[in-house]
Amino acid sequence: MKKTLRYNYRLNPTPEQEVKLFEFGATSRGIWNMLLSENMRRYEYDKTFLFYKDMASVLKELKPFEEFNWIKAFDSAAAQQVARDLETALKNAFSKGRLQRFPKHKITYKKKKLHNDSFRAVNNSNCIRIENGAISVPKIGRVPIILHRKLASKIKTVTVQYRHGKWECSITQEVECKAALRVLKTITGFDINSKQTVVGSNGYVADNPKFLKQSKEKLNQLQRQLARRKKGSNRWHKTKQRINKLHGKISRQRLDFAHKISRQITNENDILIFENLNVKAMQKFNGSTVADNVMGLITQLSKYKTELEGKIYHEIGRFEKSTGICSECGQHHVLTLKDRNFTCLACRTYQGRDLSAAKSIAKTGELDLIAAGIVARVNPISQQKSAIKTKVFELSKFAVGSEKKVAA
Ligand SMILES: [Zn+2]
């Protein structure tokens, strides 16, 4: 199985390249807005849309006209990508079960440094290459890149973006997953609580790091400072830019933390069970603590990492109750957010709220996987292999795994 992954790299464009990159980003935004307006007009008129093919031919037709020289100057494959993205956004807005709204016009900021424009180039006939510390971007040239990690495979697309005052590019590549593990030795459930501490059913604990808290305090301080400044003044802009920069730092710190945690738990466990987080509901429930959503990030990153390793990632249902269930006897308890520990009413076991939640997540996940026929519990002593079926895994080393079950 192959997976398409994204890797981000920092770019160091020359001043001349930077001007061009800004221009390309703006062009990409301009094409989006123009095609969107056209779609809105049509939708008003007869409730129809332009599909990708139609939009691509609109672009082609406009190119020869002088007032559309700006499209001509742009990389044509990148222009087609904009049309593709818009088509996806329109389709998503109208497909059932999706929560996306009608796409919006992309806005611009008067101050250049606050932009987050981007454009995506496609590696047609190997036009995008990385050689001698530079990446060749169509119609831009060779832009110096910081290759902090090697490419995993051939480049598919490159998205060049300006975020939080810095240039970066995100390269998509196809990566081959490892063969699925035949013997899965550990199953662990993970609970991520409102304080963003990750707790595993095996006793693993990873605290929300202090540096994130510090950065956020700094952010609050700057936001108060911004409120005191006169809007639009020089000092206001200065503070605004510092806030923008800090946002970038926080998001990088958060991503780094999430990567490290997910890598560690993927390495240490064979089957990972998470809760399917209805993050939006959690946000309303807990307020700002969940707004910067580390837990969503950790589950997302763990998912692809386990898949790459040939391990199993499983999410239990969104409404499956996990908090307040005794890990020994399964008795339900109603806990408030303040109750960090509780004593079971039925069997009198004193336990941590998060650990017992993680244990119950692991238990539910295990039942799910067995019921779905994805894994079967086997006796670790009798190593006889039954007839090979696809997606039947042998499990061993279970605490109570002495009986042998065969999955359907
Ligand atoms: Zn109990």
Short mmCIF file of C-alpha atoms and ligand atoms in Angstrom, two decimals:
data_model
loop_
_atom_site.label_atom_id
_atom_site.label_comp_id
_atom_site.label_asym_id
_atom_site.label_seq_id
_atom_site.Cartn_x
_atom_site.Cartn_y
_atom_site.Cartn_z
CA MET A 1 0.00 0.00 0.00
CA LYS A 2 1.17 3.47 -0.82
CA LYS A 3 0.38 6.66 1.02
CA THR A 4 0.73 10.22 -0.13
CA LEU A 5 2.48 12.25 2.51
CA ARG A 6 3.37 15.86 2.85
CA TYR A 7 6.69 17.16 4.06
CA ASN A 8 7.35 20.80 4.79
CA TYR A 9 10.62 22.49 4.07
CA ARG A 10 11.81 26.01 4.66
CA LEU A 11 12.66 28.12 1.60
CA ASN A 12 15.20 30.90 1.41
CA PRO A 13 14.29 32.81 -1.75
CA THR A 14 16.45 35.65 -3.05
CA PRO A 15 14.79 39.12 -2.91
CA GLU A 16 13.97 38.91 -6.64
CA GLN A 17 12.47 35.46 -6.24
CA GLU A 18 10.51 36.65 -3.25
CA VAL A 19 8.83 39.34 -5.35
CA LYS A 20 7.88 36.70 -7.88
CA LEU A 21 6.62 34.29 -5.23
CA PHE A 22 4.40 37.01 -3.76
CA GLU A 23 3.11 37.72 -7.24
CA PHE A 24 2.36 34.06 -7.90
CA GLY A 25 0.56 33.71 -4.61
CA ALA A 26 -1.54 36.74 -5.44
CA THR A 27 -2.24 35.39 -8.93
CA SER A 28 -3.36 32.09 -7.51
CA ARG A 29 -5.70 33.96 -5.16
CA GLY A 30 -6.91 36.11 -8.07
CA ILE A 31 -7.76 33.08 -10.20
CA TRP A 32 -9.59 31.48 -7.29
CA ASN A 33 -11.66 34.61 -6.72
CA MET A 34 -12.40 35.08 -10.40
CA LEU A 35 -13.50 31.49 -10.95
CA LEU A 36 -15.49 31.54 -7.73
CA SER A 37 -17.33 34.71 -8.79
CA GLU A 38 -18.15 33.06 -12.09
CA ASN A 39 -19.47 30.01 -10.28
CA MET A 40 -21.55 32.13 -7.92
CA ARG A 41 -23.04 33.99 -10.87
CA ARG A 42 -24.00 30.73 -12.54
CA TYR A 43 -25.39 29.29 -9.38
CA GLU A 44 -27.60 32.35 -8.90
CA TYR A 45 -28.74 32.10 -12.50
CA ASP A 46 -29.53 28.42 -13.02
CA LYS A 47 -28.13 26.50 -10.02
CA THR A 48 -25.28 24.98 -11.99
CA PHE A 49 -21.52 24.97 -11.56
CA LEU A 50 -18.45 24.87 -13.66
CA PHE A 51 -16.53 21.67 -13.28
CA TYR A 52 -12.79 21.46 -13.44
CA LYS A 53 -12.72 20.95 -17.19
CA ASP A 54 -14.93 23.95 -17.83
CA MET A 55 -12.86 26.12 -15.54
CA ALA A 56 -9.63 25.02 -17.18
CA SER A 57 -11.00 25.97 -20.59
CA VAL A 58 -12.18 29.33 -19.24
CA LEU A 59 -8.61 30.00 -18.18
CA LYS A 60 -7.35 28.96 -21.59
CA GLU A 61 -9.80 31.26 -23.35
CA LEU A 62 -8.87 34.24 -21.20
CA LYS A 63 -5.13 33.91 -21.62
CA PRO A 64 -4.76 35.62 -25.03
CA PHE A 65 -6.46 38.82 -23.83
CA GLU A 66 -4.21 41.61 -22.73
CA GLU A 67 -6.02 42.28 -19.48
CA PHE A 68 -5.38 38.69 -18.49
CA ASN A 69 -1.63 38.85 -18.99
CA TRP A 70 -1.29 38.10 -15.31
CA ILE A 71 -2.66 34.62 -15.95
CA LYS A 72 -0.25 34.15 -18.82
CA ALA A 73 2.68 34.99 -16.57
CA PHE A 74 1.57 32.32 -14.15
CA ASP A 75 2.50 28.63 -14.32
CA SER A 76 -0.37 27.05 -16.23
CA ALA A 77 -0.26 23.77 -14.29
CA ALA A 78 -0.54 25.77 -11.07
CA ALA A 79 -3.54 27.66 -12.47
CA GLN A 80 -5.22 24.33 -13.19
CA GLN A 81 -4.58 23.29 -9.61
CA VAL A 82 -6.57 26.30 -8.41
CA ALA A 83 -9.49 25.16 -10.57
CA ARG A 84 -9.14 21.66 -9.17
CA ASP A 85 -9.19 22.93 -5.59
CA LEU A 86 -12.23 25.05 -6.29
CA GLU A 87 -14.04 22.10 -7.82
CA THR A 88 -13.28 20.04 -4.71
CA ALA A 89 -14.46 22.84 -2.44
CA LEU A 90 -17.71 23.21 -4.40
CA LYS A 91 -18.33 19.48 -4.40
CA ASN A 92 -17.68 19.29 -0.68
CA ALA A 93 -20.07 22.11 0.01
CA PHE A 94 -22.89 20.17 -1.62
CA SER A 95 -22.16 16.60 -0.64
CA LYS A 96 -24.15 15.12 2.19
CA GLY A 97 -22.48 14.45 5.48
CA ARG A 98 -19.90 17.16 4.96
CA LEU A 99 -19.93 20.27 7.04
CA GLN A 100 -18.11 22.51 4.60
CA ARG A 101 -19.79 25.69 3.54
CA PHE A 102 -19.82 27.32 0.16
CA PRO A 103 -16.25 28.38 -0.66
CA LYS A 104 -15.32 31.97 0.04
CA HIS A 105 -13.33 34.62 -1.74
CA LYS A 106 -9.76 34.82 -0.57
CA ILE A 107 -8.92 38.13 0.98
CA THR A 108 -5.78 40.15 0.84
CA TYR A 109 -4.00 42.23 3.45
CA LYS A 110 -2.67 45.67 2.79
CA LYS A 111 0.57 44.86 4.57
CA LYS A 112 2.51 42.38 2.50
CA LYS A 113 4.03 40.54 5.43
CA LEU A 114 0.67 39.38 6.75
CA HIS A 115 -0.19 37.38 3.66
CA ASN A 116 -0.65 33.68 3.66
CA ASP A 117 -1.01 33.22 -0.08
CA SER A 118 0.10 30.01 -1.69
CA PHE A 119 0.23 28.24 -5.01
CA ARG A 120 0.77 24.65 -6.01
CA ALA A 121 2.99 23.46 -8.82
CA VAL A 122 2.83 19.98 -10.33
CA ASN A 123 5.84 17.89 -11.16
CA ASN A 124 5.04 17.37 -14.82
CA SER A 125 7.83 15.65 -16.73
CA ASN A 126 10.20 16.09 -13.82
CA CYS A 127 10.22 19.89 -13.94
CA ILE A 128 10.50 20.07 -10.16
CA ARG A 129 13.84 18.85 -8.93
CA ILE A 130 15.96 19.38 -5.88
CA GLU A 131 19.63 19.78 -6.73
CA ASN A 132 22.48 21.44 -4.91
CA GLY A 133 20.35 22.83 -2.12
CA ALA A 134 17.75 24.42 -4.37
CA ILE A 135 14.35 23.42 -5.66
CA SER A 136 13.36 24.27 -9.21
CA VAL A 137 9.90 25.81 -9.26
CA PRO A 138 8.31 26.32 -12.71
CA LYS A 139 8.59 29.93 -13.93
CA ILE A 140 10.34 30.98 -10.73
CA GLY A 141 13.68 29.24 -10.97
CA ARG A 142 15.94 27.57 -8.49
CA VAL A 143 14.90 28.57 -4.98
CA PRO A 144 17.28 27.71 -2.11
CA ILE A 145 15.70 25.12 0.16
CA ILE A 146 16.66 23.81 3.59
CA LEU A 147 16.51 20.06 3.11
CA HIS A 148 16.35 19.05 6.76
CA ARG A 149 15.31 15.54 5.81
CA LYS A 150 15.81 13.45 2.72
CA LEU A 151 13.04 13.00 0.20
CA ALA A 152 11.22 9.73 0.64
CA SER A 153 10.41 9.27 -3.03
CA LYS A 154 9.55 11.14 -6.19
CA ILE A 155 7.99 14.59 -5.82
CA LYS A 156 4.36 14.81 -6.89
CA THR A 157 3.43 18.39 -6.16
CA VAL A 158 4.95 21.38 -4.41
CA THR A 159 2.89 23.96 -2.58
CA VAL A 160 4.77 27.17 -1.97
CA GLN A 161 3.28 29.21 0.83
CA TYR A 162 4.01 32.24 2.91
CA ARG A 163 3.06 31.61 6.49
CA HIS A 164 3.71 33.64 9.60
CA GLY A 165 6.31 35.72 7.86
CA LYS A 166 8.32 32.85 6.38
CA TRP A 167 8.47 31.01 3.10
CA GLU A 168 8.00 27.30 3.07
CA CYS A 169 7.08 24.60 0.65
CA SER A 170 5.15 21.49 1.24
CA ILE A 171 6.14 18.58 -0.95
CA THR A 172 3.83 15.63 -1.52
CA GLN A 173 5.46 12.27 -2.04
CA GLU A 174 4.29 8.70 -2.25
CA VAL A 175 5.58 6.50 0.51
CA GLU A 176 5.37 2.74 0.64
CA CYS A 177 3.89 1.30 3.86
CA LYS A 178 5.59 -1.58 5.61
CA ALA A 179 3.94 -4.99 5.39
CA ALA A 180 1.22 -5.47 7.99
CA LEU A 181 2.48 -7.03 11.20
CA ARG A 182 1.36 -10.63 11.57
CA VAL A 183 1.83 -10.76 15.28
CA LEU A 184 0.65 -7.80 17.25
CA LYS A 185 1.92 -7.85 20.74
CA THR A 186 0.52 -4.77 22.39
CA ILE A 187 -2.79 -2.97 22.37
CA THR A 188 -3.01 0.39 24.05
CA GLY A 189 -5.84 2.85 24.43
CA PHE A 190 -5.14 6.56 24.66
CA ASP A 191 -7.11 9.23 26.37
CA ILE A 192 -6.34 12.87 25.84
CA ASN A 193 -7.89 14.91 28.59
CA SER A 194 -9.03 18.49 28.75
CA LYS A 195 -5.60 19.56 30.00
CA GLN A 196 -4.13 17.97 26.88
CA THR A 197 -2.21 15.34 28.73
CA VAL A 198 -1.92 12.09 26.80
CA VAL A 199 -2.58 9.05 28.99
CA GLY A 200 -2.12 5.49 27.78
CA SER A 201 -3.81 2.41 29.19
CA ASN A 202 -0.31 0.98 29.77
CA GLY A 203 0.51 3.83 32.13
CA TYR A 204 2.10 6.10 29.56
CA VAL A 205 1.79 9.80 30.37
CA ALA A 206 2.90 12.75 28.28
CA ASP A 207 2.24 16.20 29.63
CA ASN A 208 1.28 19.18 27.60
CA PRO A 209 4.68 20.87 27.40
CA LYS A 210 5.51 23.99 29.37
CA PHE A 211 6.95 25.86 26.43
CA LEU A 212 3.53 25.89 24.79
CA LYS A 213 2.02 27.39 27.88
CA GLN A 214 4.76 30.02 28.00
CA SER A 215 4.26 30.94 24.37
CA LYS A 216 0.55 31.27 24.94
CA GLU A 217 1.05 33.55 27.90
CA LYS A 218 3.28 35.69 25.74
CA LEU A 219 0.58 35.71 23.08
CA ASN A 220 -2.03 36.94 25.54
CA GLN A 221 0.31 39.67 26.63
CA LEU A 222 0.87 40.81 23.05
CA GLN A 223 -2.83 40.72 22.34
CA ARG A 224 -3.46 43.02 25.27
CA GLN A 225 -0.73 45.29 23.95
CA LEU A 226 -2.37 45.34 20.52
CA ALA A 227 -5.65 46.40 22.07
CA ARG A 228 -3.92 49.42 23.63
CA ARG A 229 -2.37 50.56 20.35
CA LYS A 230 -4.11 52.82 17.89
CA LYS A 231 -5.42 50.66 15.08
CA GLY A 232 -3.43 51.07 11.88
CA SER A 233 -0.61 52.98 13.52
CA ASN A 234 3.02 51.99 13.13
CA ARG A 235 3.24 50.59 16.61
CA TRP A 236 0.01 48.65 16.05
CA HIS A 237 1.50 47.07 12.94
CA LYS A 238 4.65 46.18 14.81
CA THR A 239 2.71 44.37 17.50
CA LYS A 240 0.50 42.73 14.91
CA GLN A 241 3.55 41.37 13.17
CA ARG A 242 5.00 40.05 16.41
CA ILE A 243 1.70 38.29 17.10
CA ASN A 244 1.74 36.77 13.64
CA LYS A 245 5.28 35.52 14.18
CA LEU A 246 4.39 34.08 17.55
CA HIS A 247 1.40 32.26 16.07
CA GLY A 248 3.85 30.63 13.69
CA LYS A 249 6.13 29.65 16.54
CA ILE A 250 3.28 28.16 18.56
CA SER A 251 1.99 26.15 15.65
CA ARG A 252 5.48 24.80 14.98
CA GLN A 253 5.99 23.93 18.64
CA ARG A 254 2.65 22.18 18.73
CA LEU A 255 3.36 20.21 15.57
CA ASP A 256 6.76 19.21 16.86
CA PHE A 257 5.28 18.02 20.14
CA ALA A 258 2.53 16.07 18.37
CA HIS A 259 5.07 14.45 16.02
CA LYS A 260 7.28 13.35 18.91
CA ILE A 261 4.43 11.92 20.95
CA SER A 262 2.87 10.11 18.02
CA ARG A 263 6.22 8.71 16.95
CA GLN A 264 6.93 7.44 20.45
CA ILE A 265 3.57 5.75 20.97
CA THR A 266 3.67 4.27 17.48
CA ASN A 267 7.07 2.76 18.15
CA GLU A 268 6.06 1.39 21.52
CA ASN A 269 2.71 -0.16 20.57
CA ASP A 270 1.34 -2.41 17.86
CA ILE A 271 -2.34 -1.52 18.12
CA LEU A 272 -3.35 2.02 18.98
CA ILE A 273 -6.88 2.85 20.05
CA PHE A 274 -8.14 6.42 20.16
CA GLU A 275 -11.44 8.08 20.68
CA ASN A 276 -13.03 9.65 17.66
CA LEU A 277 -13.07 13.18 18.94
CA ASN A 278 -15.91 15.37 18.06
CA VAL A 279 -13.58 18.25 18.45
CA LYS A 280 -16.11 20.94 17.82
CA ALA A 281 -18.34 19.66 20.60
CA MET A 282 -15.35 19.47 22.89
CA GLN A 283 -14.47 23.04 22.12
CA LYS A 284 -17.85 24.26 23.19
CA PHE A 285 -17.67 22.07 26.23
CA ASN A 286 -14.27 23.04 27.52
CA GLY A 287 -13.79 26.50 26.12
CA SER A 288 -10.44 27.78 25.01
CA THR A 289 -8.30 24.90 26.30
CA VAL A 290 -9.23 22.75 23.35
CA ALA A 291 -9.33 25.51 20.78
CA ASP A 292 -5.72 24.88 19.95
CA ASN A 293 -6.22 21.33 19.22
CA VAL A 294 -3.19 19.23 20.05
CA MET A 295 -5.22 16.09 20.50
CA GLY A 296 -6.67 16.13 17.03
CA LEU A 297 -3.16 16.57 15.73
CA ILE A 298 -1.78 13.66 17.74
CA THR A 299 -4.50 11.27 16.58
CA GLN A 300 -4.05 12.40 12.98
CA LEU A 301 -0.30 11.92 13.05
CA SER A 302 -0.50 8.61 14.91
CA LYS A 303 -2.88 7.32 12.28
CA TYR A 304 -0.56 7.65 9.32
CA LYS A 305 2.49 6.65 11.35
CA THR A 306 0.91 3.37 12.45
CA GLU A 307 -0.20 2.69 8.89
CA LEU A 308 3.32 3.29 7.63
CA GLU A 309 4.66 0.83 10.18
CA GLY A 310 2.14 -1.86 9.27
CA LYS A 311 0.50 -1.53 12.64
CA ILE A 312 -3.13 -0.95 13.52
CA TYR A 313 -4.83 2.33 14.31
CA HIS A 314 -8.43 2.25 15.43
CA GLU A 315 -10.90 4.87 16.55
CA ILE A 316 -13.81 3.97 18.74
CA GLY A 317 -17.17 5.66 18.22
CA ARG A 318 -17.64 9.25 19.05
CA PHE A 319 -20.34 8.60 21.60
CA GLU A 320 -18.82 5.58 23.21
CA LYS A 321 -18.55 6.49 26.86
CA SER A 322 -15.06 6.17 28.24
CA THR A 323 -14.74 8.47 31.24
CA GLY A 324 -15.94 7.26 34.59
CA ILE A 325 -15.95 3.56 33.78
CA CYS A 326 -14.25 1.35 36.34
CA SER A 327 -11.33 -0.41 34.70
CA GLU A 328 -11.77 -3.42 36.97
CA CYS A 329 -15.49 -4.17 36.87
CA GLY A 330 -17.00 -1.86 34.26
CA GLN A 331 -19.26 0.07 36.64
CA HIS A 332 -20.33 3.48 35.23
CA HIS A 333 -19.86 6.65 37.21
CA VAL A 334 -20.83 10.22 36.53
CA LEU A 335 -17.80 12.44 36.96
CA THR A 336 -17.48 16.19 36.75
CA LEU A 337 -14.49 17.80 35.06
CA LYS A 338 -12.96 18.39 38.48
CA ASP A 339 -12.91 14.74 39.58
CA ARG A 340 -9.42 13.57 38.71
CA ASN A 341 -9.69 10.33 40.72
CA PHE A 342 -12.58 8.22 41.88
CA THR A 343 -13.38 5.13 43.90
CA CYS A 344 -15.56 2.54 42.20
CA LEU A 345 -18.99 2.22 43.78
CA ALA A 346 -19.16 -1.49 43.03
CA CYS A 347 -15.69 -2.90 43.64
CA ARG A 348 -14.08 -0.07 45.62
CA THR A 349 -11.06 0.26 43.37
CA TYR A 350 -9.46 3.68 43.64
CA GLN A 351 -8.31 4.84 40.22
CA GLY A 352 -7.23 7.80 38.13
CA ARG A 353 -9.88 9.20 35.84
CA ASP A 354 -7.63 9.37 32.79
CA LEU A 355 -6.04 5.96 33.22
CA SER A 356 -9.37 4.23 33.66
CA ALA A 357 -10.70 6.09 30.62
CA ALA A 358 -7.69 4.94 28.58
CA LYS A 359 -8.23 1.38 29.76
CA SER A 360 -11.87 1.42 28.77
CA ILE A 361 -10.94 2.87 25.37
CA ALA A 362 -8.49 0.00 24.90
CA LYS A 363 -11.14 -2.53 25.88
CA THR A 364 -13.79 -1.13 23.54
CA GLY A 365 -11.26 -0.96 20.72
CA GLU A 366 -10.20 -4.54 21.24
CA LEU A 367 -13.80 -5.74 21.10
CA ASP A 368 -14.37 -3.67 17.96
CA LEU A 369 -11.36 -5.13 16.20
CA ILE A 370 -12.23 -8.70 17.11
CA ALA A 371 -15.86 -8.21 16.12
CA ALA A 372 -14.75 -6.75 12.80
CA GLY A 373 -12.54 -9.77 12.24
CA ILE A 374 -9.41 -7.68 11.96
CA VAL A 375 -7.60 -9.34 14.78
CA ALA A 376 -8.02 -12.60 16.55
CA ARG A 377 -6.70 -13.50 19.92
CA VAL A 378 -4.41 -16.47 19.88
CA ASN A 379 -2.73 -18.48 22.53
CA PRO A 380 0.87 -17.30 22.67
CA ILE A 381 2.11 -20.79 23.55
CA SER A 382 0.61 -22.68 20.63
CA GLN A 383 2.27 -21.01 17.71
CA GLN A 384 0.37 -23.00 15.09
CA LYS A 385 -0.60 -20.80 12.24
CA SER A 386 -4.10 -21.32 10.93
CA ALA A 387 -5.06 -20.90 7.30
CA ILE A 388 -3.89 -17.52 6.08
CA LYS A 389 -6.72 -15.12 5.62
CA THR A 390 -6.36 -11.54 4.64
CA LYS A 391 -6.63 -9.12 7.53
CA VAL A 392 -6.54 -11.80 10.15
CA PHE A 393 -3.83 -11.05 12.61
CA GLU A 394 -2.48 -13.15 15.31
CA LEU A 395 -2.32 -11.59 18.65
CA SER A 396 -0.35 -12.76 21.57
CA LYS A 397 0.76 -11.62 25.00
CA PHE A 398 -2.64 -10.65 26.23
CA ALA A 399 -3.19 -10.33 29.91
CA VAL A 400 -6.12 -12.74 29.74
CA GLY A 401 -5.50 -14.11 26.27
CA SER A 402 -5.49 -17.82 26.86
CA GLU A 403 -8.59 -18.78 24.92
CA LYS A 404 -8.34 -19.05 21.18
CA LYS A 405 -10.79 -17.28 18.96
CA VAL A 406 -10.96 -17.47 15.22
CA ALA A 407 -12.22 -14.46 13.39
CA ALA A 408 -14.86 -14.93 10.76
ZN ZN B 1 -15.23 -1.41 39.86
#
